[in-house]
Amino acid sequence: MLRIPLFSGLLLMLFSASVYSQSGKIVIAHRGASGYLPEHTLEAKAMAYAMGAHYIEQDLVMTRDGSLIVLHDITLDRTTDVADKFPGRARADGRFYAIDFDLGEIRQLQATGGFRLVDGEPQAGFPNRFPLGKSEFGVSTFEEEIELVQGLNHSTGRDVGIYPEIKQPEFHRSEGRDISSAVVEVLKRYGYTEKFSKVFLQTFSYPELEIISSEIMPAAGIDIRLIQLLRDRDAYPWMFDDEGMRILAEHADGIGPAHPLIIDPESAAGDLRISALVERAHAAGLDVHPYTFRADPGQLPAYAENFDDLLEQHFFTAGVDGLFTDFPDLAVQFLQAR
Ligand code: CA
């Protein structure tokens, strides 16, 4: 007789420890809680974790000595002080490429939120976010970030996932590097090996996705979920019909489209122009995780009254399965309240 309440208590515990929201929809912390702390720093990842994100994103590029670092650009100059610390190390285009630096050099850099130089002065991409150049942040490796998430999973009992992106695989190949094999090796080493592992591996490159799916993962003996990112219709127009989605589904488990591909930015409130993309993807068995949802001033499409409205329109009117946001707290709270 005692077993029944014990069992329901266990179920309740399992339920509250679940990383999925009640609706089964997921919140992906885009570059961490990047709305509040400098993107891709371990601090931004810890904050995203504490805010209840279900998955935390890592963009990955390779250093000269073959380390994988968590960085959005293949260059270091938008988010670090590399130009001050290593003057003279830029290529002819004026950019400082991560692939030209060893990890030990990158360790010396101070990381900040994104900025650009206007008349020689750094100007923040998002002026309302964490101030440029304040406190002390660094660039971390893929391994350090996985250990942060897995360590927090251990200490909290939660099971938050990772969502790595292979940045510009063609650029890395042109530099003689196979970044995808390196990423797969690290994932395998840290136990991400099966479809049910808490990981989605993403890339914008369909040729690379095919190589990962049909060569790299089989060679490594792993089989994890892959996401094809879609910036617009131009790169792979064939993907956008039923047949294209079926072909894509032979290699991918989901798509990560820019959100204007789902709801037309020219839509009016109460008259949303929703594309057939979600329906087609779902018909092919693909999950849909659009990007990037931002609550900063000026970032809201005209058709949405506020950030919750934007989330409602995508999660429940268009029916996406998850989304990338710089403000994971707001999306988690929205799902909890609904
Ligand atoms: Ca990304």
XYZ file of N, CA, C and O and ligand atoms in Angstrom, residues 30-31 40 57-60 72 163-165 167 202 204 229 324, ligand 1:
65
model
N 20.739 30.859 -26.508
C 21.547 31.239 -27.659
C 22.820 31.946 -27.196
O 22.756 33.055 -26.656
N 23.963 31.298 -27.368
C 25.260 31.789 -26.873
C 25.224 31.992 -25.355
O 25.940 32.838 -24.812
N 28.756 33.643 -24.970
C 29.654 32.484 -24.990
C 30.677 32.428 -23.869
O 31.588 31.597 -23.905
N 23.686 26.599 -26.013
C 24.382 26.563 -27.300
C 25.873 26.864 -27.210
O 26.291 27.731 -26.441
N 26.659 26.136 -28.012
C 28.086 26.431 -28.196
C 28.355 26.597 -29.698
O 28.060 25.685 -30.467
N 28.894 27.752 -30.101
C 29.438 27.872 -31.458
C 30.899 27.477 -31.378
O 31.594 27.869 -30.438
N 31.372 26.703 -32.363
C 32.718 26.148 -32.246
C 33.611 26.514 -33.424
O 33.215 26.372 -34.587
N 31.552 32.673 -31.578
C 30.566 32.735 -32.670
C 31.212 32.954 -34.024
O 30.795 32.386 -35.023
N 24.084 22.182 -27.312
C 23.577 22.398 -28.668
C 24.705 23.021 -29.509
O 24.661 24.195 -29.876
N 25.784 22.240 -29.782
C 26.953 22.795 -30.479
C 26.706 23.056 -31.968
O 25.979 22.315 -32.625
N 27.338 24.123 -32.467
C 27.294 24.428 -33.907
C 28.697 24.419 -34.479
O 29.603 25.055 -33.936
N 31.059 25.897 -36.880
C 31.089 27.160 -37.617
C 31.951 27.024 -38.866
O 33.097 26.600 -38.804
N 24.511 21.156 -34.815
C 23.936 22.011 -35.856
C 25.005 22.573 -36.789
O 26.133 22.826 -36.379
N 25.109 25.213 -40.691
C 24.438 25.811 -41.851
C 24.769 25.060 -43.133
O 24.113 25.247 -44.146
N 20.666 24.210 -40.175
C 20.289 25.615 -40.009
C 19.941 26.216 -41.371
O 20.540 25.872 -42.387
N 15.645 29.322 -30.144
C 16.886 29.920 -29.643
C 16.582 31.335 -29.153
O 16.012 32.138 -29.904
Ca 24.959 29.482 -33.467
